[in-house]
XYZ file of C-alpha atoms in Angstrom:
450
model
C -0.539 -25.747 -13.816
C -0.848 -26.097 -10.032
C 2.334 -24.066 -9.548
C 1.042 -21.321 -11.855
C -2.285 -21.249 -10.031
C -0.628 -20.955 -6.601
C 1.645 -18.200 -7.924
C -1.340 -16.287 -9.244
C -3.116 -16.636 -5.903
C -0.036 -15.378 -4.076
C 0.205 -12.360 -6.377
C -3.482 -11.656 -5.898
C -3.091 -11.793 -2.107
C -0.038 -9.526 -2.270
C -1.876 -6.969 -4.397
C -4.792 -7.056 -1.965
C -2.537 -6.064 0.953
C -2.664 -2.313 1.328
C -0.091 -0.745 3.618
C -0.993 2.335 5.597
C 0.714 5.654 4.911
C 2.754 5.285 8.120
C 4.082 1.862 7.090
C 4.843 2.926 3.527
C 6.718 6.008 4.764
C 8.576 3.968 7.387
C 9.632 1.290 4.877
C 10.768 3.973 2.438
C 12.898 5.661 5.101
C 14.306 2.315 6.232
C 15.231 1.303 2.698
C 16.926 4.664 2.148
C 18.773 4.902 5.498
C 19.825 1.249 5.696
C 20.879 1.294 2.071
C 23.174 4.267 2.706
C 24.472 2.779 5.973
C 25.251 -0.631 4.476
C 26.979 0.959 1.477
C 29.060 3.120 3.816
C 29.899 0.170 6.088
C 30.894 -1.981 3.105
C 33.026 0.837 1.677
C 34.640 1.492 5.057
C 35.297 -2.222 5.567
C 36.989 -2.613 2.188
C 38.884 0.662 2.549
C 40.208 -0.277 5.984
C 41.361 -3.686 4.778
C 43.121 -1.992 1.861
C 44.758 0.473 4.221
C 46.029 -2.305 6.503
C 47.269 -4.270 3.504
C 49.132 -1.227 2.204
C 50.561 -0.554 5.659
C 51.831 -4.157 5.955
C 53.231 -3.962 2.429
C 55.060 -0.733 3.324
C 56.653 -2.373 6.395
C 57.902 -5.296 4.342
C 59.176 -2.897 1.677
C 61.449 -1.266 4.264
C 62.983 -4.646 5.102
C 63.319 -5.470 1.379
C 65.102 -2.167 0.652
C 67.544 -2.654 3.509
C 68.368 -6.148 2.227
C 68.852 -4.871 -1.327
C 71.229 -2.167 -0.071
C 73.229 -4.806 1.830
C 73.438 -7.053 -1.241
C 74.516 -4.129 -3.408
C 77.307 -3.418 -0.872
C 78.544 -6.983 -1.468
C 77.119 -8.670 1.602
C 75.887 -12.255 0.855
C 72.110 -12.590 1.077
C 72.319 -15.687 3.331
C 74.443 -13.791 5.810
C 72.031 -10.830 5.880
C 69.087 -13.154 6.474
C 70.855 -14.741 9.434
C 72.110 -11.537 11.070
C 69.205 -9.138 10.456
C 66.196 -9.242 12.768
C 62.983 -9.859 10.807
C 60.007 -7.520 11.458
C 57.650 -10.530 11.711
C 57.938 -14.068 13.054
C 58.400 -16.930 10.561
C 59.199 -14.383 7.852
C 60.223 -16.067 4.618
C 62.834 -14.136 2.616
C 63.789 -14.911 -0.965
C 66.339 -13.255 -3.237
C 65.577 -13.679 -6.950
C 67.756 -12.849 -9.935
C 66.312 -10.562 -12.685
C 65.837 -13.684 -14.814
C 63.450 -15.141 -12.204
C 65.884 -17.701 -10.811
C 65.900 -18.064 -7.011
C 69.364 -17.258 -5.630
C 68.627 -18.003 -1.988
C 65.702 -18.626 0.368
C 65.770 -18.904 4.155
C 63.125 -21.673 4.383
C 63.055 -23.735 1.166
C 65.734 -26.193 -0.026
C 67.444 -25.364 -3.306
C 66.051 -28.423 -5.112
C 62.496 -27.035 -4.678
C 63.221 -23.776 -6.453
C 61.668 -22.991 -9.829
C 61.570 -19.862 -11.947
C 59.610 -17.072 -10.177
C 59.478 -14.491 -12.955
C 55.773 -14.976 -13.599
C 54.643 -14.912 -9.977
C 52.211 -11.958 -9.590
C 54.242 -10.033 -7.014
C 57.513 -10.638 -8.948
C 55.964 -9.582 -12.274
C 54.617 -6.415 -10.619
C 58.018 -5.635 -9.067
C 59.752 -6.066 -12.449
C 57.263 -3.665 -14.056
C 56.878 -0.999 -11.351
C 59.597 -1.616 -8.784
C 57.326 -3.107 -6.096
C 54.460 -5.536 -5.885
C 52.406 -7.535 -3.413
C 49.931 -10.370 -3.445
C 47.400 -11.302 -0.784
C 46.854 -14.873 0.247
C 48.373 -17.028 -2.488
C 49.369 -20.625 -1.928
C 53.066 -21.288 -2.386
C 53.999 -23.855 -5.000
C 57.084 -24.709 -2.947
C 55.668 -25.640 0.466
C 51.876 -25.482 -0.066
C 51.337 -22.796 2.596
C 49.420 -19.527 2.076
C 51.444 -16.314 2.311
C 51.190 -12.566 2.096
C 53.868 -11.591 -0.439
C 55.756 -8.306 -0.865
C 58.503 -7.897 -3.508
C 60.966 -5.034 -4.215
C 63.228 -4.693 -7.262
C 66.845 -3.556 -6.990
C 69.854 -3.286 -9.289
C 71.040 -6.872 -8.734
C 67.717 -8.627 -8.319
C 64.454 -8.798 -6.403
C 63.912 -9.320 -2.697
C 60.620 -10.939 -1.750
C 59.336 -11.333 1.768
C 56.392 -13.499 2.695
C 54.371 -13.812 5.898
C 52.554 -17.116 6.398
C 48.851 -16.768 7.151
C 48.134 -17.310 10.824
C 45.743 -16.019 13.455
C 48.121 -13.105 14.054
C 48.114 -12.093 10.399
C 44.348 -12.509 10.195
C 43.948 -10.151 13.147
C 46.391 -7.720 11.592
C 44.549 -7.525 8.269
C 41.025 -7.741 9.701
C 39.012 -4.517 9.622
C 38.156 -2.848 12.915
C 34.503 -3.638 13.560
C 34.130 -1.232 16.478
C 33.349 1.782 14.319
C 31.221 -0.296 11.949
C 29.158 -1.714 14.836
C 28.673 1.796 16.183
C 27.344 2.906 12.802
C 24.942 -0.039 12.667
C 23.789 0.605 16.239
C 23.153 4.286 15.520
C 21.162 3.374 12.403
C 19.147 0.809 14.365
C 18.354 3.386 17.053
C 17.378 5.878 14.348
C 15.127 3.215 12.803
C 13.287 2.740 16.091
C 12.869 6.504 16.450
C 11.718 6.739 12.829
C 9.090 4.065 13.445
C 7.419 6.009 16.249
C 7.834 9.321 14.433
C 6.308 8.065 11.191
C 3.524 6.328 13.094
C 2.575 9.594 14.784
C 2.962 11.449 11.490
C 0.768 8.873 9.762
C -1.904 9.318 12.431
C -1.759 13.095 12.045
C -2.032 12.870 8.263
C -4.884 10.362 8.434
C -6.667 12.601 10.925
C -6.116 15.587 8.627
C -7.343 13.596 5.608
C -10.478 12.578 7.510
C -11.050 16.181 8.500
C -10.566 17.399 4.920
C -12.828 14.624 3.617
C -15.482 15.601 6.134
C -15.118 19.248 5.165
C -15.414 18.345 1.483
C -18.413 16.176 2.263
C -20.033 19.050 4.150
C -19.264 21.445 1.312
C -20.753 19.107 -1.267
C -23.857 18.562 0.824
C -24.228 22.312 1.270
C -23.754 22.753 -2.468
C -26.293 20.004 -3.139
C -28.770 21.680 -0.780
C -28.287 25.033 -2.486
C -28.711 23.441 -5.899
C -31.865 21.651 -4.761
C -33.284 24.896 -3.414
C -32.524 26.564 -6.717
C -34.100 23.721 -8.700
C -37.206 23.734 -6.480
C -37.912 27.419 -6.959
C -39.121 27.191 -10.549
C -41.628 24.304 -10.216
C -42.879 25.506 -6.823
C -43.388 29.036 -8.144
C -45.151 27.689 -11.243
C -47.477 25.479 -9.140
C -48.220 28.363 -6.798
C -49.134 30.712 -9.659
C -51.408 28.108 -11.233
C -53.146 27.330 -7.939
C -53.565 31.000 -7.043
C -55.135 31.592 -10.428
C -57.512 28.659 -9.965
C -58.448 29.768 -6.442
C -58.835 33.446 -7.259
C -62.421 33.029 -8.419
C -61.727 34.422 -11.870
C -64.039 33.003 -14.501
C -61.903 30.678 -16.572
C -62.840 28.539 -19.478
C -62.706 24.790 -19.029
C -59.834 24.638 -21.488
C -57.834 27.192 -19.454
C -58.581 25.370 -16.181
C -57.344 22.096 -17.664
C -54.207 23.834 -18.920
C -53.437 25.175 -15.443
C -54.113 21.789 -13.848
C -51.851 20.162 -16.467
C -49.064 22.592 -15.622
C -49.432 21.793 -11.921
C -49.221 18.075 -12.707
C -46.136 18.529 -14.911
C -44.315 20.609 -12.299
C -45.319 18.196 -9.541
C -43.935 15.299 -11.595
C -40.714 17.243 -12.003
C -40.538 17.727 -8.218
C -41.175 14.027 -7.650
C -38.378 13.011 -10.004
C -35.993 15.552 -8.476
C -36.628 14.263 -4.950
C -36.235 10.662 -6.140
C -32.904 11.431 -7.827
C -31.599 13.363 -4.820
C -32.605 10.500 -2.528
C -30.837 7.986 -4.780
C -27.577 9.962 -4.883
C -27.684 10.480 -1.107
C -28.214 6.759 -0.576
C -25.262 5.945 -2.852
C -22.969 8.330 -0.989
C -24.061 7.546 2.578
C -25.449 4.042 2.620
C -23.526 1.850 0.183
C -23.102 -0.856 2.845
C -26.879 -1.168 3.168
C -27.534 -1.519 -0.572
C -28.235 -5.169 -1.378
C -26.560 -7.161 -4.130
C -27.724 -10.080 -6.187
C -26.920 -11.723 -9.551
C -27.980 -9.268 -12.252
C -28.244 -10.126 -15.959
C -27.192 -7.166 -18.114
C -28.778 -8.850 -21.153
C -32.215 -8.978 -19.486
C -32.047 -5.294 -18.574
C -31.175 -4.301 -22.133
C -33.957 -6.506 -23.548
C -36.498 -4.835 -21.243
C -35.252 -1.426 -22.370
C -35.743 -2.501 -25.985
C -39.358 -3.446 -25.236
C -39.986 -0.100 -23.523
C -38.521 1.804 -26.466
C -40.861 -0.013 -28.885
C -43.826 1.111 -26.789
C -42.853 4.799 -26.854
C -44.638 7.345 -29.110
C -43.296 7.679 -32.628
C -41.754 11.124 -32.031
C -39.708 9.835 -29.064
C -38.937 6.391 -30.371
C -35.287 5.517 -31.042
C -33.947 2.464 -32.804
C -31.896 0.352 -30.404
C -28.909 -1.586 -31.818
C -27.618 -4.281 -29.465
C -24.259 -6.015 -29.911
C -23.833 -8.450 -26.989
C -21.974 -11.591 -28.076
C -22.530 -13.405 -24.779
C -24.532 -13.289 -21.580
C -23.136 -11.007 -18.871
C -24.074 -11.529 -15.217
C -22.658 -9.398 -12.402
C -23.069 -9.361 -8.634
C -24.774 -6.006 -8.136
C -27.915 -4.071 -7.350
C -30.647 -4.516 -9.940
C -32.221 -1.079 -9.447
C -28.888 0.727 -9.740
C -27.810 -1.174 -12.857
C -31.212 -0.385 -14.398
C -30.700 3.282 -13.499
C -27.421 3.323 -15.471
C -29.094 2.272 -18.707
C -32.404 4.099 -18.143
C -30.676 7.424 -17.472
C -28.380 7.024 -20.471
C -31.418 6.155 -22.635
C -33.373 9.139 -21.290
C -30.415 11.453 -21.838
C -30.080 10.292 -25.459
C -33.840 10.601 -26.165
C -34.206 14.011 -24.501
C -31.065 15.820 -25.608
C -29.222 14.051 -28.433
C -31.676 14.858 -31.271
C -30.647 11.570 -32.841
C -32.664 8.512 -33.786
C -30.353 5.566 -33.026
C -28.882 4.139 -29.841
C -26.061 1.574 -29.812
C -25.177 -0.679 -26.857
C -22.114 -2.911 -27.323
C -20.146 -5.354 -25.200
C -16.472 -4.470 -25.709
C -14.820 -6.962 -23.343
C -15.965 -9.562 -20.866
C -13.756 -11.564 -18.506
C -13.892 -13.088 -15.034
C -13.204 -9.767 -13.306
C -15.329 -7.212 -15.151
C -17.239 -6.288 -18.282
C -16.710 -3.226 -20.499
C -19.764 -1.733 -22.190
C -20.175 1.082 -24.735
C -23.322 3.209 -25.018
C -23.677 5.571 -28.017
C -26.194 7.761 -29.790
C -26.040 9.338 -33.241
C -27.076 12.824 -32.122
C -25.287 16.150 -32.126
C -22.875 15.474 -29.233
C -21.523 18.287 -27.037
C -18.652 20.744 -27.160
C -15.279 19.229 -26.091
C -14.941 21.594 -23.119
C -18.315 20.385 -21.795
C -17.384 16.682 -21.723
C -15.539 16.749 -18.341
C -18.598 18.323 -16.658
C -21.317 16.003 -17.930
C -21.326 13.948 -14.708
C -21.574 16.957 -12.386
C -24.770 17.275 -10.396
C -27.233 19.764 -11.911
C -24.923 20.517 -14.833
C -26.825 21.155 -18.050
C -25.433 21.714 -21.519
C -28.442 23.894 -22.380
C -30.035 25.010 -19.110
C -33.171 26.551 -20.575
C -34.086 23.656 -22.863
C -33.180 21.063 -20.181
C -35.645 22.562 -17.711
C -38.322 22.868 -20.366
C -37.947 19.153 -21.124
C -38.254 18.223 -17.453
C -34.678 17.152 -16.762
C -33.448 17.232 -13.172
C -29.766 17.608 -14.035
C -28.942 14.527 -11.935
C -29.294 11.701 -14.477
C -25.647 11.384 -15.523
C -24.491 12.014 -11.929
C -26.589 8.999 -10.893
C -25.021 6.980 -13.733
C -21.526 7.834 -12.504
C -22.294 6.985 -8.860
C -23.968 3.705 -9.837
C -20.952 2.695 -11.947
C -18.582 3.561 -9.088
C -20.740 1.554 -6.690
C -20.173 -1.476 -8.926
C -16.379 -0.958 -8.894
C -16.166 0.466 -12.419
C -15.227 3.642 -14.245
C -17.004 5.700 -16.890
C -15.841 8.196 -19.518
C -17.677 10.353 -22.039
C -16.520 11.360 -25.507
C -17.893 12.498 -28.847
C -18.320 9.903 -31.579
C -16.342 10.553 -34.769
C -19.610 10.277 -36.768
C -21.566 12.497 -34.359
C -23.261 11.837 -31.034
C -22.119 10.963 -27.538
C -20.221 7.858 -26.468
C -20.097 6.503 -22.905
C -17.589 3.752 -22.108
C -18.002 2.147 -18.688
C -17.029 -0.998 -16.806
C -18.757 -3.040 -14.103
C -17.020 -5.542 -11.839
C -18.413 -9.067 -11.891
C -17.961 -9.885 -8.185
C -18.818 -7.648 -5.239
C -15.815 -5.518 -4.300
C -15.256 -2.827 -1.670
C -17.240 0.069 -3.100
C -15.564 3.278 -4.156
C -17.405 6.531 -3.659
C -16.505 9.669 -5.468
C -18.270 12.943 -5.161
C -18.699 15.388 -7.952
């Protein structure tokens, strides 16, 4: 259990480490370039050793062929071994009959000979005419040799070079070129480090600039939208006040109607300014927003009490399905705004009579909650835009009912502030469904405009 716990902690720490773009690009280039270089070096090393082995085999083959020609002319093999200069020192020469029996050997006594037909180099020579074997221990004297065998009409000549420092040097690959390749790759790696670091800085600077431009654009768009939203209530208040101040004889009923309109439009302005202030605070001042333990169950219970106190025509039946208590580390006002705005949206626009709040999942990291109504829902193409600021499904009716167009945008920003995500969809039985998550512990906040 302790090992599993430590492993989980290590994985958690590894996942928490976020490499910069420069480091990720540099590591990717290093993995690619060093992978290619090492593959090439390994291939070149093996190929060079094979070439040197083949070259040594070819040299011994020349000696073997000359000895076979001498034997075929009738010259005794022992005499040829004594008179002919060997191409290498301590060269062992063996003449073997086609049956595998050793006829003569210049280093081993006759009583040590056994049948050689199944030796790898002899078997290859019988099959193809020539064969070699690298570094095999001799059964006769226990030494390691490089063997080369050639088949002739009367038998097989095999030459063997004992392994020594000279032979090692002869067969060893030339590391000069390989070291040059590694040095060039190392130098390129150093250059790539500084290049990718500068590139990473340029890209980060460009991303900051683009983010700032997007932020400016969104603020300008928000300002334009606010100006547009302010025109209607301000114009309505101005008309009502001008009428009241004009001195025209109005009935008490008409005066009260105009005053009521002023109050309604003023309330709309107040709510609009409050919502704009809240969104601005979420986007600009998330570090200053306090956190504390917040009970989701208590918030939902308070909402249920408020719904019971509403007038009959606005009252909705609230169905709660929370199997356990859920407490998160968050901001109480923002969590309340999530549920209050969803409730207000359902009451104002859904045309349904029931609201359902369910706890889908709850673990140590986060909770997943579903909010539904049984109203008419929206068109599928409108779902992706529900969280946009000032977006209204029915603009005329939304303004008549006093909506600011910022309720669902506030919901989205509040969910993001608490490290969660939110999606909207239509219920199969009719109505809207919002699925969202909230992280239990305080995490670095994610802001997303839109």
